[in-house]
Coordinates of C-alpha atoms in Angstrom, one line a residue:
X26 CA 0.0 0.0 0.0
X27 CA 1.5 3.8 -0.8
X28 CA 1.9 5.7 2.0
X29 CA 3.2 8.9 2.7
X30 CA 6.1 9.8 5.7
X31 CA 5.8 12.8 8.2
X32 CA 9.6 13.6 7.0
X33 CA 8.7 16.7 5.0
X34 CA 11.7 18.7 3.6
X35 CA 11.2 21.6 6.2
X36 CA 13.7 22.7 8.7
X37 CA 14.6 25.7 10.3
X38 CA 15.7 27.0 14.2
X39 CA 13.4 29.6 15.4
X40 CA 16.2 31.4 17.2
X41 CA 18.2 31.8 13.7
X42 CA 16.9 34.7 11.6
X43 CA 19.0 36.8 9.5
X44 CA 17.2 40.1 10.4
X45 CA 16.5 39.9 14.0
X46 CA 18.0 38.9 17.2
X47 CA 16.8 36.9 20.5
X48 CA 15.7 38.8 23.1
X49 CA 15.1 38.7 27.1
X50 CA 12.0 40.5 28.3
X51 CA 11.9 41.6 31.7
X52 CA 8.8 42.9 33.4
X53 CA 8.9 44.9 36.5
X54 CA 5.5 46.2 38.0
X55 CA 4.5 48.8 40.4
X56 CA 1.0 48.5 42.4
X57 CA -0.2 51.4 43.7
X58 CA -2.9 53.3 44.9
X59 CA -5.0 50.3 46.6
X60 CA -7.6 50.5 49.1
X61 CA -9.1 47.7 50.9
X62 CA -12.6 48.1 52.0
X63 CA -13.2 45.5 54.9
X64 CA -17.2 46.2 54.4
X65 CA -17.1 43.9 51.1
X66 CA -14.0 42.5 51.1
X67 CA -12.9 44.1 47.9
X68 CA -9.5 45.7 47.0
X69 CA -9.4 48.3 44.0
X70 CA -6.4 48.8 42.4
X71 CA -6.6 52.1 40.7
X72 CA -3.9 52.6 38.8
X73 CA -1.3 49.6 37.4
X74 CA 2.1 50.8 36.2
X75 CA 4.3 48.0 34.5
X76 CA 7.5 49.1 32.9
X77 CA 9.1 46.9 30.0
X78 CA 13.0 46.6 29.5
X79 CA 14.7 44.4 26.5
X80 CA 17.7 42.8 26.8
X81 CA 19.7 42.2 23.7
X82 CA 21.5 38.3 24.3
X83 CA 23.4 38.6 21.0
X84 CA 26.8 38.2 19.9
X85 CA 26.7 42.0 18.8
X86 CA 27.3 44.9 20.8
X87 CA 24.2 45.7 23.3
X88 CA 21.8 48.3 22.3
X89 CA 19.9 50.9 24.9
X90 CA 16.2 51.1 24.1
X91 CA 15.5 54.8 24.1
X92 CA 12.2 54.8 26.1
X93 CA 10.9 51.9 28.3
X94 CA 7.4 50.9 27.6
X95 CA 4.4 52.2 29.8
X96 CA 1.5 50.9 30.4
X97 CA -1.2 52.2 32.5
X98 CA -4.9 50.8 33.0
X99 CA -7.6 51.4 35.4
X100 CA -9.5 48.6 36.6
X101 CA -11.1 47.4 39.5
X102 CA -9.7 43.8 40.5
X103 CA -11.9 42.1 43.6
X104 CA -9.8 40.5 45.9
X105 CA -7.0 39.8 43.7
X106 CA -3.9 39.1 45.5
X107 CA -1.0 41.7 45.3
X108 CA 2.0 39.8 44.0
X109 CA 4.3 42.8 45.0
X110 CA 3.4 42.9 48.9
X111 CA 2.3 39.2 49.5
X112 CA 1.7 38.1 53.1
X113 CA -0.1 35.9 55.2
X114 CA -3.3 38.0 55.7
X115 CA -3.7 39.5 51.9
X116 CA -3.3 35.6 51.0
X117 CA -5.7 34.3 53.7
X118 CA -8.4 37.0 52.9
X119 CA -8.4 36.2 49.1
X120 CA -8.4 32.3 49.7
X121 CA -11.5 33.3 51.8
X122 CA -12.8 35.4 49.0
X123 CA -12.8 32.8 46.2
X124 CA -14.6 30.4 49.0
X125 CA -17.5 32.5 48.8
X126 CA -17.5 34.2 45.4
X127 CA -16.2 32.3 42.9
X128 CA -18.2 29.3 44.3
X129 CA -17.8 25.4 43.2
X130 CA -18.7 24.0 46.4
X131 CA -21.7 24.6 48.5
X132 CA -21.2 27.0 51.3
X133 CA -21.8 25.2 54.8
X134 CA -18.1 24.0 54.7
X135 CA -14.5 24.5 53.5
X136 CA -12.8 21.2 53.4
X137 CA -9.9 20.2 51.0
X138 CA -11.9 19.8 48.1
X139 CA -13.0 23.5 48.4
X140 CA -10.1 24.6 50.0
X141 CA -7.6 23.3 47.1
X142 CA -10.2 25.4 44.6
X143 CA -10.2 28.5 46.4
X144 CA -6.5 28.2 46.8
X145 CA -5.6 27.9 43.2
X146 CA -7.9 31.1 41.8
X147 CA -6.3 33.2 44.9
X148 CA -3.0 31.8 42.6
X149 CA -4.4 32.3 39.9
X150 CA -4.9 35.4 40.1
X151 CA -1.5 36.7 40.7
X152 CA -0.6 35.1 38.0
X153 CA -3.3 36.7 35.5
X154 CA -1.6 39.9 36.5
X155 CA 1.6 38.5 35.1
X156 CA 0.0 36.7 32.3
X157 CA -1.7 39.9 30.9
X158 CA 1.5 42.1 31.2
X159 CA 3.2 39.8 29.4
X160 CA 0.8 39.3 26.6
X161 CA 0.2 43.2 26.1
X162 CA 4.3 43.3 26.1
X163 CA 4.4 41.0 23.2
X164 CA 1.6 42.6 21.3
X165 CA 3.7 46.2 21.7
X166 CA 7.3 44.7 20.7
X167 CA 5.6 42.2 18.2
X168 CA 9.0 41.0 18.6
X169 CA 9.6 37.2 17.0
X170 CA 7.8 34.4 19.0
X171 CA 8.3 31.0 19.2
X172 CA 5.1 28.8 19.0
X173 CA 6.1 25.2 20.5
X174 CA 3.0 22.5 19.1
X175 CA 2.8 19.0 21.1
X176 CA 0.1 16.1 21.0
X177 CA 1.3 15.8 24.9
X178 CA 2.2 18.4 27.8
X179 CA 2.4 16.2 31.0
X180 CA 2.6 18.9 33.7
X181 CA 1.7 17.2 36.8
X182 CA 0.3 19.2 39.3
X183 CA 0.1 22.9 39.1
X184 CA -0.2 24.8 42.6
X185 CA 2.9 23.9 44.3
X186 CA 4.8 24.5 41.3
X187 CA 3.1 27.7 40.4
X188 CA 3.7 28.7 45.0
X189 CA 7.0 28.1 44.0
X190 CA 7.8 30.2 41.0
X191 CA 6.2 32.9 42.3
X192 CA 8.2 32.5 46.0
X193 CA 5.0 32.3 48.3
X194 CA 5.6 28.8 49.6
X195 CA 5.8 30.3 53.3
X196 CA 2.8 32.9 52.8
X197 CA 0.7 29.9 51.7
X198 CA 1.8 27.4 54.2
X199 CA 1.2 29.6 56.9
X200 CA -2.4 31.4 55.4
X201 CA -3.9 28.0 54.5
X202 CA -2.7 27.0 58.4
X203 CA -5.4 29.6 59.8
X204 CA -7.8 28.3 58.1
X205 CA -7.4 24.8 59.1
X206 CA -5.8 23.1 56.7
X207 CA -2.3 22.4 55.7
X208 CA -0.3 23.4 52.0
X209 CA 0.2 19.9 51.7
X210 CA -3.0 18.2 51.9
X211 CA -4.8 21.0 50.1
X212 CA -1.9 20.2 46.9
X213 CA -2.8 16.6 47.3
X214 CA -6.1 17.6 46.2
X215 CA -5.2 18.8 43.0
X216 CA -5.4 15.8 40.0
X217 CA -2.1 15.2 37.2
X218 CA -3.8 17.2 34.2
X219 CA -4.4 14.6 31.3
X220 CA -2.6 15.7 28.7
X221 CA 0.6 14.0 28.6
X222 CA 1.8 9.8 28.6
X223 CA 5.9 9.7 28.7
X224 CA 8.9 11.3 28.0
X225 CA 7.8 13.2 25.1
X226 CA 5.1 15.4 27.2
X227 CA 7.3 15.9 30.1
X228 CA 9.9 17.5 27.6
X229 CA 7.0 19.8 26.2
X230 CA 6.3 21.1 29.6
X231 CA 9.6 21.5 30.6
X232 CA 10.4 23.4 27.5
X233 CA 7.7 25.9 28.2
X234 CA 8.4 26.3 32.1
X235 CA 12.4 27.2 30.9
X236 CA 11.3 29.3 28.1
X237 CA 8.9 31.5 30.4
X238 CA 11.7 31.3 33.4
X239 CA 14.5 32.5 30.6
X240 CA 12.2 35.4 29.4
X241 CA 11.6 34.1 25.9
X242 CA 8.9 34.9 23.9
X243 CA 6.9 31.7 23.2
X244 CA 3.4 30.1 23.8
X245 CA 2.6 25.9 23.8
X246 CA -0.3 24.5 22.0
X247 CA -1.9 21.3 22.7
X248 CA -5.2 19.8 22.7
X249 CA -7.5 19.3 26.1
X250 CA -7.8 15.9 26.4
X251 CA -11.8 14.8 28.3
X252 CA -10.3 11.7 29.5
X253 CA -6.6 11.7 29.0
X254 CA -5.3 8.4 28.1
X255 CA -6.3 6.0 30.7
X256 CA -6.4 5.8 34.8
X257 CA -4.8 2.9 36.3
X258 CA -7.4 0.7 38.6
X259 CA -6.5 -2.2 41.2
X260 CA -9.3 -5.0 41.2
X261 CA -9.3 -8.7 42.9
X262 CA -9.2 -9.4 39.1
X263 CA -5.4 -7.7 38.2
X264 CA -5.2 -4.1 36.5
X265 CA -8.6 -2.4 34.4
X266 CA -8.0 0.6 32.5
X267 CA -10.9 3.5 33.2
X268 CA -11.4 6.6 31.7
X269 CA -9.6 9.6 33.8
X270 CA -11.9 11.6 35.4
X271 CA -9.3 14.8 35.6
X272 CA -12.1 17.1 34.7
X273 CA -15.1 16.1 36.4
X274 CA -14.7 18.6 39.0
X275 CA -13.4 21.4 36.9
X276 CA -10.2 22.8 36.4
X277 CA -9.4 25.8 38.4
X278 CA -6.4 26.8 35.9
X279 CA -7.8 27.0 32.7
X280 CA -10.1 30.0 31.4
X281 CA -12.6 29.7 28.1
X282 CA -11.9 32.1 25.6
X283 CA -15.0 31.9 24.2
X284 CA -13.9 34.3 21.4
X285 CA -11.4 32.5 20.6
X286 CA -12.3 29.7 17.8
X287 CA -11.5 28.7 14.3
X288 CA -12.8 26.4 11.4
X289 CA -11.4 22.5 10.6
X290 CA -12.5 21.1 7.9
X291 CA -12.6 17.0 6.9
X292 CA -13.1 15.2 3.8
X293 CA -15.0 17.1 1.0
X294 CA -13.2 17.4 -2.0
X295 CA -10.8 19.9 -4.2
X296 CA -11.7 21.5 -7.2
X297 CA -10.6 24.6 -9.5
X298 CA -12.3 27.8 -9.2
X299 CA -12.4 30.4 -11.8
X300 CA -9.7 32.4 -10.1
X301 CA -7.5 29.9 -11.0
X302 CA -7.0 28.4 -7.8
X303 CA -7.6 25.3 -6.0
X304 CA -10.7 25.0 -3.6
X305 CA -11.3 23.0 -1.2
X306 CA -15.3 22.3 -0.7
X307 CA -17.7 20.3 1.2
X308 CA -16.8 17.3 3.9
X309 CA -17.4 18.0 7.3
X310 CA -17.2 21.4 9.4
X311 CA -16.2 21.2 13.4
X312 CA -14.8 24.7 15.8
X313 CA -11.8 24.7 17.5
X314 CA -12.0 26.7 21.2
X315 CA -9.5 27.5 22.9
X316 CA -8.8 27.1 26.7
X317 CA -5.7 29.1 28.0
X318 CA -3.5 27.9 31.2
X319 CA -1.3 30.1 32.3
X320 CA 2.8 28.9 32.7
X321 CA 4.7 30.8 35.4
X322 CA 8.5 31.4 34.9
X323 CA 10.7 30.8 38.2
X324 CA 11.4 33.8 39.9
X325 CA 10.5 36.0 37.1
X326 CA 6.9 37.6 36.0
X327 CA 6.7 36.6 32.6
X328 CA 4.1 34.2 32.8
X329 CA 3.6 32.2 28.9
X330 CA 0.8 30.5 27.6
X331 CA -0.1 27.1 27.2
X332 CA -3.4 27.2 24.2
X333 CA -5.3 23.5 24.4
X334 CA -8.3 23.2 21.7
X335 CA -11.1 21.4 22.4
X336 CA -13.8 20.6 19.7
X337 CA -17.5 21.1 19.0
X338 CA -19.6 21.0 16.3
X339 CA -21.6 24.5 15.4
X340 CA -25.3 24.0 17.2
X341 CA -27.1 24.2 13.9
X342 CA -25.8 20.5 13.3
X343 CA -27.8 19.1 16.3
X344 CA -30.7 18.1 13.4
X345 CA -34.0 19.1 15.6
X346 CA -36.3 17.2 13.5
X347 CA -34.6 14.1 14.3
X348 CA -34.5 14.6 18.0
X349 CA -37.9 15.5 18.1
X350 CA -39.3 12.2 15.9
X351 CA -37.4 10.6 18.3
X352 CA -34.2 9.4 16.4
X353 CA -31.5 11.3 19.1
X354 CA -28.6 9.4 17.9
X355 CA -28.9 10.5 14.6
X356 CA -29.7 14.0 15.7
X357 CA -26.5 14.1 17.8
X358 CA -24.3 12.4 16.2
X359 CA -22.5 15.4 14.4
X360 CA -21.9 17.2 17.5
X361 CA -20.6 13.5 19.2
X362 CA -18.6 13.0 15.8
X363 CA -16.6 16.5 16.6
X364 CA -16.7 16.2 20.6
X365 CA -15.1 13.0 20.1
X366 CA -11.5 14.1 18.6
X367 CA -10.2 15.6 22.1
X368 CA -11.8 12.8 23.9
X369 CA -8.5 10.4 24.3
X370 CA -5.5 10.9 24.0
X371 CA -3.6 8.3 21.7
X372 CA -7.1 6.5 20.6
X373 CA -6.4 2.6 19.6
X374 CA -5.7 2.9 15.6
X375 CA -6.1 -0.6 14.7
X376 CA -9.2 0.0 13.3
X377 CA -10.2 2.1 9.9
X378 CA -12.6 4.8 12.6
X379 CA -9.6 4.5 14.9
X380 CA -6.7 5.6 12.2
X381 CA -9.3 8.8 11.0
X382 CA -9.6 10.1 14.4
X383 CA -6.0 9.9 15.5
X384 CA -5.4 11.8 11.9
X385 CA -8.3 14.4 12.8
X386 CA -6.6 15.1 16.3
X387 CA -3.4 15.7 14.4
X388 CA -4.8 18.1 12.0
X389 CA -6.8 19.3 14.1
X390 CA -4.0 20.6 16.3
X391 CA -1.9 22.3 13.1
X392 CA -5.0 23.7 11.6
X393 CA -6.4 25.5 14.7
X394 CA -2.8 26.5 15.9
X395 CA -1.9 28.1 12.8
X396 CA -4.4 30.0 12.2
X397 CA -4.0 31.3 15.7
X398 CA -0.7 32.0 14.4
X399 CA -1.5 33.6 11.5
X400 CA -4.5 36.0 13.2
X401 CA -1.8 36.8 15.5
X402 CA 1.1 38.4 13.3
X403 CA -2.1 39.8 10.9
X404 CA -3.0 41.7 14.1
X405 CA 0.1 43.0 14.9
X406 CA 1.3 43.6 11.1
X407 CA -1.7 46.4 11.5
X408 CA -2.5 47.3 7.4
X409 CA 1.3 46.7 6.6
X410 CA 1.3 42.6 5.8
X411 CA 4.5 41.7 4.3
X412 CA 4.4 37.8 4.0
X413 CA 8.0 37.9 3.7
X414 CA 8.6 39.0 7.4
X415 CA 6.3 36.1 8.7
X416 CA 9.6 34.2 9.4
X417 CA 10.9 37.4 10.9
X418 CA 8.2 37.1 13.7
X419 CA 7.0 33.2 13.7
X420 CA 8.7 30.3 14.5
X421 CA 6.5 26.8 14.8
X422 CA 8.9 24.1 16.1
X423 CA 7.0 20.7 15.8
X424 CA 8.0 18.3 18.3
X425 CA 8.1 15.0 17.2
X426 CA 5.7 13.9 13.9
X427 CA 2.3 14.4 15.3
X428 CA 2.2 18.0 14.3
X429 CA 4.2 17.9 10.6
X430 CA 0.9 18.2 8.9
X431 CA 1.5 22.3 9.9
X432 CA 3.9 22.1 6.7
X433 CA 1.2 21.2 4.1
X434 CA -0.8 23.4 6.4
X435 CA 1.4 26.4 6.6
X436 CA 1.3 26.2 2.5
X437 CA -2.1 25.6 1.9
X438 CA -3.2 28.7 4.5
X439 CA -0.2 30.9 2.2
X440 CA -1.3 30.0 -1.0
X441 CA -5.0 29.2 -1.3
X442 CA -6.2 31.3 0.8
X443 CA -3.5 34.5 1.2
X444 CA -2.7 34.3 -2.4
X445 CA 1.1 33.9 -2.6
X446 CA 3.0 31.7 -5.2
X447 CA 3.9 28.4 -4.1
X448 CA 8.1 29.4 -4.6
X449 CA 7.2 32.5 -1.8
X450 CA 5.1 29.6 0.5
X451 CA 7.5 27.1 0.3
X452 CA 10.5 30.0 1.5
X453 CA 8.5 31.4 4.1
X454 CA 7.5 27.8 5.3
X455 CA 10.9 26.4 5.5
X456 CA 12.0 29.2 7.4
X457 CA 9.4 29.1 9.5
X458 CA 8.8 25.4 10.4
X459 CA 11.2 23.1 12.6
X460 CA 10.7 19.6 14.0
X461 CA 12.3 18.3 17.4
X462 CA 13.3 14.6 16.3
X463 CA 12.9 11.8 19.3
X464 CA 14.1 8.6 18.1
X465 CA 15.3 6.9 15.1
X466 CA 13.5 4.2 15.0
X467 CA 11.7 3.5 12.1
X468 CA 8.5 1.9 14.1
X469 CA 8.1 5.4 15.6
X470 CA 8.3 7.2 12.6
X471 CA 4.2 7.9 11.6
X472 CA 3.2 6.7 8.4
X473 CA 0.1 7.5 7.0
X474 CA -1.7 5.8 3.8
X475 CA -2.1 7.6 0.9
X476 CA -6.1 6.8 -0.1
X477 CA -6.6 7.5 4.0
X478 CA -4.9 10.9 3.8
X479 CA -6.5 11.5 0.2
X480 CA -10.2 10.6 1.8
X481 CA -10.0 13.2 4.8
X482 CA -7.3 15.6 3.9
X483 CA -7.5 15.8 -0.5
X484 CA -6.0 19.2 -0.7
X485 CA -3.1 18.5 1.9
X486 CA -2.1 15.6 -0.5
X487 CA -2.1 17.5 -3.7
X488 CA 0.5 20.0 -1.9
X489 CA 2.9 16.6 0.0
X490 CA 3.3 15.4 -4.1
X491 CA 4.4 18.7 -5.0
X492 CA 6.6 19.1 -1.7
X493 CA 7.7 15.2 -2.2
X494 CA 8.8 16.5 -6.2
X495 CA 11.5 19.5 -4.2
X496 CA 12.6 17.3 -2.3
X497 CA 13.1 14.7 -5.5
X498 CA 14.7 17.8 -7.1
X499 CA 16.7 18.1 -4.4
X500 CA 18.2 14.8 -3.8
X501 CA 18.8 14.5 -8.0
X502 CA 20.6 17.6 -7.6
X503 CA 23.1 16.6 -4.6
X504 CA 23.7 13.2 -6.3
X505 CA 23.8 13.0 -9.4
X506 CA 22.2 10.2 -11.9
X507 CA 25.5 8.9 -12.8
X508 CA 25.1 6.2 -10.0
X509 CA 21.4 5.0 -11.1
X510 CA 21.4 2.1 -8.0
X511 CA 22.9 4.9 -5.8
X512 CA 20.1 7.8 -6.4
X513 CA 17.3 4.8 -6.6
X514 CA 18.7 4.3 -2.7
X515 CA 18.4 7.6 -2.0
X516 CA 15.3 8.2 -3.0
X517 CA 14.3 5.6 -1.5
X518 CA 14.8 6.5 2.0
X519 CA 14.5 10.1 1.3
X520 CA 11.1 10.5 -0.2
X521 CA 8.4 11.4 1.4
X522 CA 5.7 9.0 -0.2
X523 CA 6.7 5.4 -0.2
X524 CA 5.7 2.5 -2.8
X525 CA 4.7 5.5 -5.2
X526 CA 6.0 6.3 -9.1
X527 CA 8.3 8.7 -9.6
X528 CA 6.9 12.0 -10.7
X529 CA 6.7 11.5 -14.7
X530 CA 9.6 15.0 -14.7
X531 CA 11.6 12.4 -13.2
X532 CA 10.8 8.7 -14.6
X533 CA 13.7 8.7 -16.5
X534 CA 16.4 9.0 -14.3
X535 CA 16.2 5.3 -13.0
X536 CA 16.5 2.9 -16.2
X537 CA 17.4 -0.6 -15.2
X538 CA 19.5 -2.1 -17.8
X539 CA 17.9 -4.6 -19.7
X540 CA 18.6 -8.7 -19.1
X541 CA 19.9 -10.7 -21.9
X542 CA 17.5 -13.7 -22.6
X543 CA 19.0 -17.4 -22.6
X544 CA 17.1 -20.1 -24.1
X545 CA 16.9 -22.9 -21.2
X546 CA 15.6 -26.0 -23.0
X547 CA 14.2 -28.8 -20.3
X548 CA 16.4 -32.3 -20.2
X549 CA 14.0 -34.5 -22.8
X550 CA 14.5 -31.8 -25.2
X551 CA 17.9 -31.5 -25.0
X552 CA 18.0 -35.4 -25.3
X553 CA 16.3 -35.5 -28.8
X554 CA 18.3 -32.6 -29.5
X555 CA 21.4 -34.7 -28.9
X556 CA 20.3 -37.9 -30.5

């Protein structure tokens, strides 16, 4: 059977750019005017001043920013811990607070499960402060970003970690003390977040707690697993794998942007418009929404993001006249078929259904990421786009092979739908796009088949056969076809689609030489022959 490799002929470091340099962003912030009025138990903050100061880390001599970067709001924040005077009291009276306002428990008492909730808004609110400054700081500088995409981020759990970073380990301890319970038992309350397995997820978190800690400009995307991949139970009968229930009492650190959401398309089929170009029509419709969690950098206030997608299906596909004859699966099951995709993480793919939606999940990611992305540097290009500097200010590392569809992605976006011709998209895209390799090992290398891809993803194939004829140009060009057994190696274990025909520009670079024919006569002819 043809199938086609993630190993697409895109790489590029997103700290290498020929026009611009990595920089450190320091944020230093100033609180005052505050009041705290006892009656309500509400503090306004009047006036926020936050000052902005860029380091430049390279090799060329330092260069003095003229002006620092002001920015002043008015707001009124209730209860919202001050991160610049924290102390036992000020943390005690906004744990209390969250107890009684930003309810998930009933009222009559405050026991761990409560107390751990309360705990982690009264945290996560100091860290909002943090999170926000350093958003608006990006969206001032626009200064060149690194967006880190992973199928897994296995955190573990969040509030001692984000107690630590922000140096209140004491101040908690002793706050949580007076109101009867202890830091350690409240933490205990807090479940592992589903979203990671092994090694590879762990990486992907650590990457984003040093990257926030160092000052870098970057953000994680991921998907929000229901169920994660599997909770581990103990039964007289031996081990039983059960759906993880991380969820089912909420999640205290992750906030709905509601506003937030973009197309993914499935199946359907591509066809050529009068414009010229290629169109891609029909299939199946679902919305990406995003869910942000805040990632806290040690002993620093730049506080990154961490974007998980979760998916729906738009309400007008619930078919009402079916639910009301009666027939609710049917009615629902557009809306289950688009739930489904961040249900599991790693669903079993032994099956045809089971292949589709671990290829949905993967697209999924790159789709909804990128065009995150691209809404991103369109916003802060203002009316000046140049598609040229998109490499300037993006760089999309990959890690591992789950997210390479963003190549074919990255093009499509760039040339169906922004207009540009594929020799500027396939610059801008390998300048843009790099891929963090784990092993290898050729069993962990994804491999998709071709009439699979071709069913759910038509367009994205039409662009890997052009993609997979560079890279055949490429590989011609570096060896030769002198050496016909040498180049038919090559591309061999180069190309991106396997067990398919050379493009017909290239079918006649390979030309086996042709076998002489022997006549082999059988034993009784050669007998009569003889006689």
């Amino acid at each position: 059977m043809a199938t086609t490799s993630s190993h697409f002929s895109a790489t590029s470091h997103w700290y290498s750019n020929e026009s611009s340099v990595s920089r450190l962003i320091d944020f230093g912030s100033k609180w005052r005017k505050q009041q705290l009025f006892s009656k309500n138990s509400r503090r306004l903050v009047k006036r926020r001043l936050v000052s902005v100061s860029i380091k430049n880390v390279s090799s060329e001599p330092k260069q003095k920013l003229k002006d620092d970067l002001l920015i002043q709001e008015e707001e009124e924040v209730p209860r919202i811990l001050n991160p610049s005077t924290p102390n036992t009291s000020s943390i005690a009276s906004s744990i209390k607070y969250h107890a009684e306002f930003t309810p998930l428990f009933s009222l009559e008492r405050f026991e761990l499960p409560k107390a751990y909730f309360a705990t982690a808004q009264s945290v996560r609110d100091a860290l909002i402060i943090n999170w926000n400054s350093t958003y608006e700081c990006y969206e001032r500088l626009n200064a060149k970003q690194a967006y880190y995409l992973s199928m897994e981020f296995l955190q573990g759990r969040a509030l001692l970690n984000a107690i630590g970073n922000l140096e209140l380990n004491g101040a908690y301890a002793e706050a949580l003390s007076k109101l009867g319970h202890s830091l350690e038992n409240v933490a205990c309350q807090e479940p592992d977040a589903a979203l990671g397995n092994g090694g590879l997820g762990r990486l992907a978190s650590c990457f984003l707690d040093s990257l926030a800690t160092l000052n870098y400009p970057a953000w994680g995307y991921g998907l929000r697993y229901k169920y994660g991949l599997f909770k581990q139970k103990i039964t007289k009968d031996g081990q039983e794998e059960v759906a993880e229930d991380w969820l089912e009492m909420g999640n205290p650190w992750e906030i709905l942007r509601n506003d937030v959401s973009y197309p993914v398309k499935f199946f359907g089929k591509v066809v050529s418009g009068s414009d010229g170009k290629r169109h891609w029509i029909g299939g199946e419709d679902i919305k990406a929404v995003a869910y942000d969690v805040p990632i806290p950098g040690y002993k620093t206030k730049t506080t990154i993001n961490l974007r998980l997608w979760s998916t729906k299906a738009p309400s007008e596909d619930l078919d009402l006249y079916a639910f009301n004859v009666g027939d609710h699966t049917k009615a629902y099951e557009a809306l289950l078929n688009a739930e489904k995709i961040c249900y599991v993480l790693y669903p079993g793919d032994d099956s045809l259904e089971g292949k589709i939606l671990r290829l949905k999940q993967q697209y999924t990611l790159c789709s909804a990421s990128l065009q995150d992305i691209i809404s991103c540097f369109e916003r802060r290009s203002g009316s000046d786009i140049k598609w040229e500097k998109f490499p300037e200010k993006v760089a999309v590392q990959m890690n591992d092979t789950h997210p390479t569809l963003c190549i074919p992605e990255l093009m499509r976006v760039l040339i169906d739908l922004k207009g540009l011709s594929w020799k500027e998209a396939w610059n801008i895209t390998q300048r843009t796009v790099a891929y963090t390799n784990h092993t290898v090992l050729p069993e962990a290398l994804e491999k998709w088949s071709v009439e699979l891809m071709q069913k759910l993803l038509p367009r994205h194939v039409e662009i890997i056969e052009l993609i997979d004829e560079e890279l055949i140009r490429t590989i011609v060009s570096e060896y030769g076809n002198e050496d016909s057994d040498l180049l038919e190696k090559k591309l061999k274990e180069m190309r991106i689609l396997e067990n398919v025909d050379l493009p017909s520009a290239f079918a006649e670079l390979i030309v086996k030489p042709k076998l002489e024919t022997k006549t082999v006569y059988n034993s009784e002819e050669e007998t009569k022959d003889s006689l």
